[in-house]
Each structure stands twice: as C-alpha cells, then as structure tokens.
PDB file of C-alpha atoms in Angstrom:
ATOM      1  CA  UNK A   1       0.000   0.000   0.000  1.00  0.00           C
ATOM      2  CA  UNK A   2       1.110   3.535  -0.715  1.00  0.00           C
ATOM      3  CA  UNK A   3       0.214   6.899   0.736  1.00  0.00           C
ATOM      4  CA  UNK A   4      -0.295   9.808  -1.643  1.00  0.00           C
ATOM      5  CA  UNK A   5      -0.731  13.327  -0.240  1.00  0.00           C
ATOM      6  CA  UNK A   6      -1.327  16.448  -2.291  1.00  0.00           C
ATOM      7  CA  UNK A   7      -3.050  19.816  -1.923  1.00  0.00           C
ATOM      8  CA  UNK A   8      -5.222  22.041  -4.076  1.00  0.00           C
ATOM      9  CA  UNK A   9      -5.177  25.793  -3.525  1.00  0.00           C
ATOM     10  CA  UNK A  10      -8.391  27.260  -4.918  1.00  0.00           C
ATOM     11  CA  UNK A  11      -8.513  30.680  -6.490  1.00  0.00           C
ATOM     12  CA  UNK A  12     -11.260  33.068  -5.315  1.00  0.00           C
ATOM     13  CA  UNK A  13     -14.632  32.394  -6.883  1.00  0.00           C
ATOM     14  CA  UNK A  14     -13.840  28.820  -7.935  1.00  0.00           C
ATOM     15  CA  UNK A  15     -15.186  26.924  -4.923  1.00  0.00           C
ATOM     16  CA  UNK A  16     -17.850  28.290  -2.577  1.00  0.00           C
ATOM     17  CA  UNK A  17     -16.689  26.224   0.380  1.00  0.00           C
ATOM     18  CA  UNK A  18     -13.116  27.470  -0.071  1.00  0.00           C
ATOM     19  CA  UNK A  19     -14.406  31.044  -0.293  1.00  0.00           C
ATOM     20  CA  UNK A  20     -16.381  30.592   2.941  1.00  0.00           C
ATOM     21  CA  UNK A  21     -13.353  29.116   4.718  1.00  0.00           C
ATOM     22  CA  UNK A  22     -11.137  31.960   3.481  1.00  0.00           C
ATOM     23  CA  UNK A  23     -13.518  34.382   5.196  1.00  0.00           C
ATOM     24  CA  UNK A  24     -13.096  32.449   8.470  1.00  0.00           C
ATOM     25  CA  UNK A  25      -9.370  31.593   8.937  1.00  0.00           C
ATOM     26  CA  UNK A  26      -9.961  29.673  12.169  1.00  0.00           C
ATOM     27  CA  UNK A  27     -12.513  27.284  10.648  1.00  0.00           C
ATOM     28  CA  UNK A  28     -11.573  23.772   9.476  1.00  0.00           C
ATOM     29  CA  UNK A  29     -13.236  20.914   7.618  1.00  0.00           C
ATOM     30  CA  UNK A  30     -12.047  17.317   7.638  1.00  0.00           C
ATOM     31  CA  UNK A  31     -13.678  14.301   6.078  1.00  0.00           C
ATOM     32  CA  UNK A  32     -14.475  11.415   8.386  1.00  0.00           C
ATOM     33  CA  UNK A  33     -15.449   9.072   5.575  1.00  0.00           C
ATOM     34  CA  UNK A  34     -15.491   9.312   1.800  1.00  0.00           C
ATOM     35  CA  UNK A  35     -16.551   6.551  -0.601  1.00  0.00           C
ATOM     36  CA  UNK A  36     -17.099   6.556  -4.345  1.00  0.00           C
ATOM     37  CA  UNK A  37     -18.440   4.286  -7.055  1.00  0.00           C
ATOM     38  CA  UNK A  38     -18.373   5.068 -10.761  1.00  0.00           C
ATOM     39  CA  UNK A  39     -21.753   6.850 -10.477  1.00  0.00           C
ATOM     40  CA  UNK A  40     -21.987   8.032  -6.871  1.00  0.00           C
ATOM     41  CA  UNK A  41     -20.100   9.631  -4.018  1.00  0.00           C
ATOM     42  CA  UNK A  42     -20.833   9.666  -0.264  1.00  0.00           C
ATOM     43  CA  UNK A  43     -18.996  11.581   2.420  1.00  0.00           C
ATOM     44  CA  UNK A  44     -19.253  12.938   5.960  1.00  0.00           C
ATOM     45  CA  UNK A  45     -17.583  16.259   6.794  1.00  0.00           C
ATOM     46  CA  UNK A  46     -16.731  17.477  10.287  1.00  0.00           C
ATOM     47  CA  UNK A  47     -16.584  21.294  10.467  1.00  0.00           C
ATOM     48  CA  UNK A  48     -15.153  23.305  13.367  1.00  0.00           C
ATOM     49  CA  UNK A  49     -15.327  27.068  13.850  1.00  0.00           C
ATOM     50  CA  UNK A  50     -17.375  29.829  15.435  1.00  0.00           C
ATOM     51  CA  UNK A  51     -21.104  30.211  14.828  1.00  0.00           C
ATOM     52  CA  UNK A  52     -20.685  32.643  11.914  1.00  0.00           C
ATOM     53  CA  UNK A  53     -18.211  30.318  10.186  1.00  0.00           C
ATOM     54  CA  UNK A  54     -20.487  27.305  10.616  1.00  0.00           C
ATOM     55  CA  UNK A  55     -23.452  29.206   9.188  1.00  0.00           C
ATOM     56  CA  UNK A  56     -21.504  30.372   6.125  1.00  0.00           C
ATOM     57  CA  UNK A  57     -19.991  26.941   5.449  1.00  0.00           C
ATOM     58  CA  UNK A  58     -23.340  25.196   5.865  1.00  0.00           C
ATOM     59  CA  UNK A  59     -24.891  27.687   3.452  1.00  0.00           C
ATOM     60  CA  UNK A  60     -22.095  27.037   0.920  1.00  0.00           C
ATOM     61  CA  UNK A  61     -22.753  23.293   1.049  1.00  0.00           C
ATOM     62  CA  UNK A  62     -26.533  23.583   0.903  1.00  0.00           C
ATOM     63  CA  UNK A  63     -26.973  26.279  -1.736  1.00  0.00           C
ATOM     64  CA  UNK A  64     -24.182  25.636  -4.247  1.00  0.00           C
ATOM     65  CA  UNK A  65     -25.341  25.272  -7.848  1.00  0.00           C
ATOM     66  CA  UNK A  66     -23.434  22.003  -7.968  1.00  0.00           C
ATOM     67  CA  UNK A  67     -21.720  19.759  -5.443  1.00  0.00           C
ATOM     68  CA  UNK A  68     -19.064  21.671  -3.549  1.00  0.00           C
ATOM     69  CA  UNK A  69     -16.406  19.029  -4.218  1.00  0.00           C
ATOM     70  CA  UNK A  70     -17.043  18.781  -7.958  1.00  0.00           C
ATOM     71  CA  UNK A  71     -14.144  19.949 -10.111  1.00  0.00           C
ATOM     72  CA  UNK A  72     -16.439  21.144 -12.891  1.00  0.00           C
ATOM     73  CA  UNK A  73     -16.374  24.925 -13.291  1.00  0.00           C
ATOM     74  CA  UNK A  74     -20.106  25.170 -13.987  1.00  0.00           C
ATOM     75  CA  UNK A  75     -23.271  23.175 -13.366  1.00  0.00           C
ATOM     76  CA  UNK A  76     -22.594  19.634 -14.611  1.00  0.00           C
ATOM     77  CA  UNK A  77     -26.132  18.351 -14.046  1.00  0.00           C
ATOM     78  CA  UNK A  78     -25.265  16.236 -11.021  1.00  0.00           C
ATOM     79  CA  UNK A  79     -27.841  15.478  -8.350  1.00  0.00           C
ATOM     80  CA  UNK A  80     -26.560  16.183  -4.855  1.00  0.00           C
ATOM     81  CA  UNK A  81     -28.026  16.256  -1.374  1.00  0.00           C
ATOM     82  CA  UNK A  82     -26.477  17.509   1.857  1.00  0.00           C
ATOM     83  CA  UNK A  83     -27.966  17.029   5.327  1.00  0.00           C
ATOM     84  CA  UNK A  84     -26.912  18.192   8.777  1.00  0.00           C
ATOM     85  CA  UNK A  85     -26.216  15.182  11.011  1.00  0.00           C
ATOM     86  CA  UNK A  86     -25.146  17.077  14.121  1.00  0.00           C
ATOM     87  CA  UNK A  87     -24.584  20.649  15.272  1.00  0.00           C
ATOM     88  CA  UNK A  88     -23.136  22.221  18.425  1.00  0.00           C
ATOM     89  CA  UNK A  89     -21.910  25.735  19.170  1.00  0.00           C
ATOM     90  CA  UNK A  90     -18.583  25.126  17.407  1.00  0.00           C
ATOM     91  CA  UNK A  91     -18.983  21.934  15.353  1.00  0.00           C
ATOM     92  CA  UNK A  92     -21.077  20.870  12.401  1.00  0.00           C
ATOM     93  CA  UNK A  93     -21.336  17.401  10.846  1.00  0.00           C
ATOM     94  CA  UNK A  94     -22.608  17.200   7.266  1.00  0.00           C
ATOM     95  CA  UNK A  95     -23.578  14.158   5.198  1.00  0.00           C
ATOM     96  CA  UNK A  96     -23.441  14.520   1.404  1.00  0.00           C
ATOM     97  CA  UNK A  97     -24.593  12.258  -1.392  1.00  0.00           C
ATOM     98  CA  UNK A  98     -23.739  13.024  -5.009  1.00  0.00           C
ATOM     99  CA  UNK A  99     -25.009  11.285  -8.144  1.00  0.00           C
ATOM    100  CA  UNK A 100     -22.744  12.273 -11.001  1.00  0.00           C
ATOM    101  CA  UNK A 101     -23.223  12.723 -14.755  1.00  0.00           C
ATOM    102  CA  UNK A 102     -20.697  12.080 -17.550  1.00  0.00           C
ATOM    103  CA  UNK A 103     -19.699  15.763 -17.332  1.00  0.00           C
ATOM    104  CA  UNK A 104     -18.792  15.561 -13.627  1.00  0.00           C
ATOM    105  CA  UNK A 105     -15.275  15.260 -12.267  1.00  0.00           C
ATOM    106  CA  UNK A 106     -13.977  14.773  -8.734  1.00  0.00           C
ATOM    107  CA  UNK A 107     -10.777  13.639  -7.038  1.00  0.00           C
ATOM    108  CA  UNK A 108     -12.308  10.306  -5.871  1.00  0.00           C
ATOM    109  CA  UNK A 109     -13.626   9.427  -9.317  1.00  0.00           C
ATOM    110  CA  UNK A 110     -10.378  10.303 -11.077  1.00  0.00           C
ATOM    111  CA  UNK A 111      -8.599   8.195  -8.440  1.00  0.00           C
ATOM    112  CA  UNK A 112     -10.913   5.239  -9.150  1.00  0.00           C
ATOM    113  CA  UNK A 113     -10.190   5.521 -12.853  1.00  0.00           C
ATOM    114  CA  UNK A 114      -6.416   5.300 -12.392  1.00  0.00           C
ATOM    115  CA  UNK A 115      -5.751   3.802  -8.950  1.00  0.00           C
ATOM    116  CA  UNK A 116      -8.519   1.196  -8.858  1.00  0.00           C
ATOM    117  CA  UNK A 117     -11.249   0.334  -6.373  1.00  0.00           C
ATOM    118  CA  UNK A 118     -10.741   0.428  -2.630  1.00  0.00           C
ATOM    119  CA  UNK A 119      -8.876   3.760  -2.467  1.00  0.00           C
ATOM    120  CA  UNK A 120      -9.176   5.335   0.994  1.00  0.00           C
ATOM    121  CA  UNK A 121      -9.536   9.105   1.263  1.00  0.00           C
ATOM    122  CA  UNK A 122      -8.928  11.578   4.073  1.00  0.00           C
ATOM    123  CA  UNK A 123      -9.270  15.312   3.499  1.00  0.00           C
ATOM    124  CA  UNK A 124      -8.566  18.535   5.361  1.00  0.00           C
ATOM    125  CA  UNK A 125      -9.839  21.892   4.157  1.00  0.00           C
ATOM    126  CA  UNK A 126      -8.425  25.135   5.585  1.00  0.00           C
ATOM    127  CA  UNK A 127      -8.967  28.455   3.850  1.00  0.00           C
ATOM    128  CA  UNK A 128      -8.405  27.943   0.144  1.00  0.00           C
ATOM    129  CA  UNK A 129      -6.137  24.947   0.795  1.00  0.00           C
ATOM    130  CA  UNK A 130      -7.612  21.484   0.350  1.00  0.00           C
ATOM    131  CA  UNK A 131      -5.310  18.633   1.373  1.00  0.00           C
ATOM    132  CA  UNK A 132      -6.021  15.082   0.170  1.00  0.00           C
ATOM    133  CA  UNK A 133      -4.495  11.929   1.648  1.00  0.00           C
ATOM    134  CA  UNK A 134      -5.039   8.780  -0.430  1.00  0.00           C
ATOM    135  CA  UNK A 135      -4.162   5.205   0.488  1.00  0.00           C
ATOM    136  CA  UNK A 136      -4.042   2.939  -2.571  1.00  0.00           C
ATOM    137  CA  UNK A 137      -2.728  -0.461  -3.620  1.00  0.00           C
ATOM    138  CA  UNK A 138       0.202   0.920  -5.668  1.00  0.00           C
ATOM    139  CA  UNK A 139      -1.047  -1.014  -8.704  1.00  0.00           C
ATOM    140  CA  UNK A 140      -2.472   1.973 -10.576  1.00  0.00           C
ATOM    141  CA  UNK A 141      -0.981   4.745 -12.682  1.00  0.00           C
ATOM    142  CA  UNK A 142      -0.201   7.699 -10.406  1.00  0.00           C
ATOM    143  CA  UNK A 143       1.182   9.811 -13.257  1.00  0.00           C
ATOM    144  CA  UNK A 144      -2.031   9.390 -15.268  1.00  0.00           C
ATOM    145  CA  UNK A 145      -4.053  10.236 -12.163  1.00  0.00           C
ATOM    146  CA  UNK A 146      -2.236  13.544 -11.750  1.00  0.00           C
ATOM    147  CA  UNK A 147      -2.432  14.326 -15.463  1.00  0.00           C
ATOM    148  CA  UNK A 148      -6.213  13.911 -15.454  1.00  0.00           C
ATOM    149  CA  UNK A 149      -6.548  15.751 -12.140  1.00  0.00           C
ATOM    150  CA  UNK A 150      -4.552  18.701 -13.480  1.00  0.00           C
ATOM    151  CA  UNK A 151      -6.803  18.824 -16.552  1.00  0.00           C
ATOM    152  CA  UNK A 152      -9.963  18.719 -14.431  1.00  0.00           C
ATOM    153  CA  UNK A 153      -8.729  21.390 -12.023  1.00  0.00           C
ATOM    154  CA  UNK A 154      -7.721  23.683 -14.879  1.00  0.00           C
ATOM    155  CA  UNK A 155      -7.141  27.298 -13.862  1.00  0.00           C
ATOM    156  CA  UNK A 156      -9.258  27.087 -10.702  1.00  0.00           C
ATOM    157  CA  UNK A 157      -6.600  25.707  -8.371  1.00  0.00           C
ATOM    158  CA  UNK A 158      -2.886  25.170  -8.001  1.00  0.00           C
ATOM    159  CA  UNK A 159      -1.743  21.615  -7.287  1.00  0.00           C
ATOM    160  CA  UNK A 160       1.065  20.814  -4.860  1.00  0.00           C
ATOM    161  CA  UNK A 161       2.491  17.338  -4.264  1.00  0.00           C
ATOM    162  CA  UNK A 162       3.291  16.889  -0.564  1.00  0.00           C
ATOM    163  CA  UNK A 163       4.504  13.294  -0.377  1.00  0.00           C
ATOM    164  CA  UNK A 164       4.178   9.784  -1.717  1.00  0.00           C
ATOM    165  CA  UNK A 165       5.505   6.916   0.346  1.00  0.00           C
ATOM    166  CA  UNK A 166       4.975   3.348   1.467  1.00  0.00           C
ATOM    167  CA  UNK A 167       2.452   3.039   4.301  1.00  0.00           C
ATOM    168  CA  UNK A 168       4.333   0.189   5.998  1.00  0.00           C
ATOM    169  CA  UNK A 169       6.996   2.398   7.602  1.00  0.00           C
ATOM    170  CA  UNK A 170       6.956   2.471  11.372  1.00  0.00           C
ATOM    171  CA  UNK A 171       5.688   5.689  12.908  1.00  0.00           C
ATOM    172  CA  UNK A 172       8.707   5.764  15.164  1.00  0.00           C
ATOM    173  CA  UNK A 173      11.232   5.193  12.416  1.00  0.00           C
ATOM    174  CA  UNK A 174      14.099   7.671  12.448  1.00  0.00           C
ATOM    175  CA  UNK A 175      14.173   7.524   8.661  1.00  0.00           C
ATOM    176  CA  UNK A 176      11.323  10.032   8.652  1.00  0.00           C
ATOM    177  CA  UNK A 177      12.978  13.418   8.871  1.00  0.00           C
ATOM    178  CA  UNK A 178      12.835  16.939   7.504  1.00  0.00           C
ATOM    179  CA  UNK A 179      13.359  15.598   3.978  1.00  0.00           C
ATOM    180  CA  UNK A 180       9.763  14.334   4.162  1.00  0.00           C
ATOM    181  CA  UNK A 181       8.655  17.953   3.756  1.00  0.00           C
ATOM    182  CA  UNK A 182       7.592  18.979   0.293  1.00  0.00           C
ATOM    183  CA  UNK A 183      10.076  21.269  -1.523  1.00  0.00           C
ATOM    184  CA  UNK A 184       7.621  24.147  -1.090  1.00  0.00           C
ATOM    185  CA  UNK A 185       7.294  23.541   2.657  1.00  0.00           C
ATOM    186  CA  UNK A 186      11.034  23.241   3.143  1.00  0.00           C
ATOM    187  CA  UNK A 187      11.651  26.441   1.164  1.00  0.00           C
ATOM    188  CA  UNK A 188       9.074  28.299   3.252  1.00  0.00           C
ATOM    189  CA  UNK A 189      10.612  27.001   6.486  1.00  0.00           C
ATOM    190  CA  UNK A 190      14.151  27.961   5.425  1.00  0.00           C
ATOM    191  CA  UNK A 191      13.013  31.439   4.403  1.00  0.00           C
ATOM    192  CA  UNK A 192      11.254  31.886   7.731  1.00  0.00           C
ATOM    193  CA  UNK A 193      14.421  30.937   9.625  1.00  0.00           C
ATOM    194  CA  UNK A 194      16.684  33.068   7.424  1.00  0.00           C
ATOM    195  CA  UNK A 195      14.511  36.174   7.856  1.00  0.00           C
ATOM    196  CA  UNK A 196      14.076  35.867  11.607  1.00  0.00           C
ATOM    197  CA  UNK A 197      10.473  34.703  11.731  1.00  0.00           C
ATOM    198  CA  UNK A 198      11.321  32.273  14.540  1.00  0.00           C
ATOM    199  CA  UNK A 199      13.439  34.726  16.541  1.00  0.00           C
ATOM    200  CA  UNK A 200      12.097  36.107  19.813  1.00  0.00           C
ATOM    201  CA  UNK A 201      10.973  38.770  19.320  1.00  0.00           C
ATOM    202  CA  UNK A 202      10.261  38.097  15.649  1.00  0.00           C
ATOM    203  CA  UNK A 203      12.222  40.136  13.136  1.00  0.00           C
ATOM    204  CA  UNK A 204       9.528  39.713  10.479  1.00  0.00           C
ATOM    205  CA  UNK A 205       5.864  38.764  10.590  1.00  0.00           C
ATOM    206  CA  UNK A 206       4.168  36.340   8.208  1.00  0.00           C
ATOM    207  CA  UNK A 207       2.700  39.137   6.101  1.00  0.00           C
ATOM    208  CA  UNK A 208       6.086  40.777   5.552  1.00  0.00           C
ATOM    209  CA  UNK A 209       7.693  37.425   4.792  1.00  0.00           C
ATOM    210  CA  UNK A 210       4.952  36.559   2.286  1.00  0.00           C
ATOM    211  CA  UNK A 211       5.448  39.900   0.545  1.00  0.00           C
ATOM    212  CA  UNK A 212       9.207  39.305   0.389  1.00  0.00           C
ATOM    213  CA  UNK A 213       8.630  35.829  -1.124  1.00  0.00           C
ATOM    214  CA  UNK A 214       5.976  37.216  -3.503  1.00  0.00           C
ATOM    215  CA  UNK A 215       3.313  34.718  -2.477  1.00  0.00           C
ATOM    216  CA  UNK A 216      -0.131  34.989  -0.850  1.00  0.00           C
ATOM    217  CA  UNK A 217      -0.027  35.232   2.932  1.00  0.00           C
ATOM    218  CA  UNK A 218      -2.483  32.322   3.192  1.00  0.00           C
ATOM    219  CA  UNK A 219      -0.189  30.093   1.119  1.00  0.00           C
ATOM    220  CA  UNK A 220       2.855  30.840   3.272  1.00  0.00           C
ATOM    221  CA  UNK A 221       0.869  30.366   6.492  1.00  0.00           C
ATOM    222  CA  UNK A 222      -0.422  27.014   5.249  1.00  0.00           C
ATOM    223  CA  UNK A 223       3.037  25.737   4.265  1.00  0.00           C
ATOM    224  CA  UNK A 224       4.619  26.814   7.546  1.00  0.00           C
ATOM    225  CA  UNK A 225       1.791  25.252   9.556  1.00  0.00           C
ATOM    226  CA  UNK A 226       2.105  21.936   7.722  1.00  0.00           C
ATOM    227  CA  UNK A 227       5.904  21.944   8.097  1.00  0.00           C
ATOM    228  CA  UNK A 228       5.671  22.756  11.810  1.00  0.00           C
ATOM    229  CA  UNK A 229       3.060  20.028  12.309  1.00  0.00           C
ATOM    230  CA  UNK A 230       5.272  17.431  10.619  1.00  0.00           C
ATOM    231  CA  UNK A 231       8.372  18.408  12.585  1.00  0.00           C
ATOM    232  CA  UNK A 232       6.499  18.443  15.909  1.00  0.00           C
ATOM    233  CA  UNK A 233       5.002  14.992  15.302  1.00  0.00           C
ATOM    234  CA  UNK A 234       8.391  13.666  14.189  1.00  0.00           C
ATOM    235  CA  UNK A 235      10.024  15.007  17.362  1.00  0.00           C
ATOM    236  CA  UNK A 236       7.399  13.452  19.641  1.00  0.00           C
ATOM    237  CA  UNK A 237       7.504  10.117  17.807  1.00  0.00           C
ATOM    238  CA  UNK A 238      11.287   9.872  18.064  1.00  0.00           C
ATOM    239  CA  UNK A 239      11.696  11.297  21.568  1.00  0.00           C
ATOM    240  CA  UNK A 240      11.364   9.064  24.604  1.00  0.00           C
ATOM    241  CA  UNK A 241       9.101  10.731  27.171  1.00  0.00           C
ATOM    242  CA  UNK A 242      10.082  10.283  30.849  1.00  0.00           C
ATOM    243  CA  UNK A 243       7.530   8.514  33.012  1.00  0.00           C
ATOM    244  CA  UNK A 244       7.862  11.151  35.727  1.00  0.00           C
ATOM    245  CA  UNK A 245       8.189  14.906  35.051  1.00  0.00           C
ATOM    246  CA  UNK A 246      11.427  16.529  36.230  1.00  0.00           C
ATOM    247  CA  UNK A 247      11.332  18.078  39.686  1.00  0.00           C
ATOM    248  CA  UNK A 248      10.548  21.796  39.738  1.00  0.00           C
ATOM    249  CA  UNK A 249      13.447  24.099  40.522  1.00  0.00           C
TER     250      UNK A 249
END
C-alpha cells in the first residue's frame, strides 16, 4: 500500500466552500469518511469554527449550484443532497450524497479511474487549501491520475504534491525526517528561519515574509503550519518521554 498526499489551492470564486473558509481563517473541515463508485459519491464532513463560520460553510454546502467538491467549473447536471447530522456551538457534521453525470469530475472518481477500487480518502480543508491523503494499492498509474486531475482542475486551483511513500513504515522510524517535507514547505521554512520569523521577538511577521517571497499570505501560512506540524510529530515520535516529570526548581 502507498500513501499519496497532495493539496489544491483554490482561487477566489472557484469553490464556494473554499471562499467561505477563506472568510473564516480559524474554521476547518475534515472528512471522516469518503466513498465513491463510478456513479456516486458519499462523504461525511466534520466542520469546526465559530457560529458565523459554521453558518456560512453550511450555506455554501446547501446552496451551491453544484456539489461543492465537484471539479467542474459550472453546473454539470449532477444530483446532490447535503444534510446536517449534528450541530453544536462550534462543530457541524454534514452528510453529502452526489449522483454524477458524464460531465462531472472529482478527485475520488479520477482516483478510481487510475488507482482502482478500494482507495481510501482523508481530506482537510483550511482556507483555500484542500489537502487530500489517499491510500491505494500501488497497482495503478499515479502519473495518469495527476495528469487527469490537473486537466480537471484547470485554472481554478494550483496543485502541490506533498509526499508519496509506502504506508508500511513504522511511525517511530528515524528515517522520517525533515526531507519528508515537500520542496515548497522546506523552502518556506528555510526562508522563515533566514529572515528571523522564529526569533524572539520576531524580526519579520508572516505578512512581511509573504510579501518578500511574492506569495499569498495564506499560502505561506499554510506551508509553515504543515511543516511545523510534521516536525512536531516527528520530534514526539522519536523522543522518549520520561515517566515522571522533572522536579521543579
């Protein structure tokens, strides 16, 4: 089995859910389950954020002209239904069912075409950044998958490969290191260090650094967050934790 992780960064106006998330930087969406056949797609999304964010994201799911995860740039004639399964003050759980037409395109269906049945999907949506994690049998054609995905995405989003690796590696293996970062994440991290972003006090804030690198602030923030997450998890996985905390001085 292989793990394939990539991200789509949607441009404004191309995806209503991404637009709603961009308006609420602290909101997040992650898929709990996502399954696809050649004609259908089912998924459950877990949304976190404040009440305004939840209302806007729910509205984006419920009132879109076509399914929010469809890669078509206009109404493709699909039949979709979204229902609220659960709601609290800061969480929202949505169930979606989508019946596609020959004009529809989505990441799961393109994956089925090239990677075969039984592909597992996990997604995380923050702002305009949509990260996909796929587990597949390694018997398909990954290059063809990305070629078709790039065609379907068109000008609406920028694709970024984050990693592809065997899923059998031990979580505690020391072979997982900073080189597991994507080139874009590593470049962002190096630039942040070089320009004093991690100094105390900081010599540059994320907005100034983004302007210096000539990239959107949201893109830089996303890459730094993902790099920091990976390095923190790597440190904890490889560091033995003492059973008793050290005595206070």
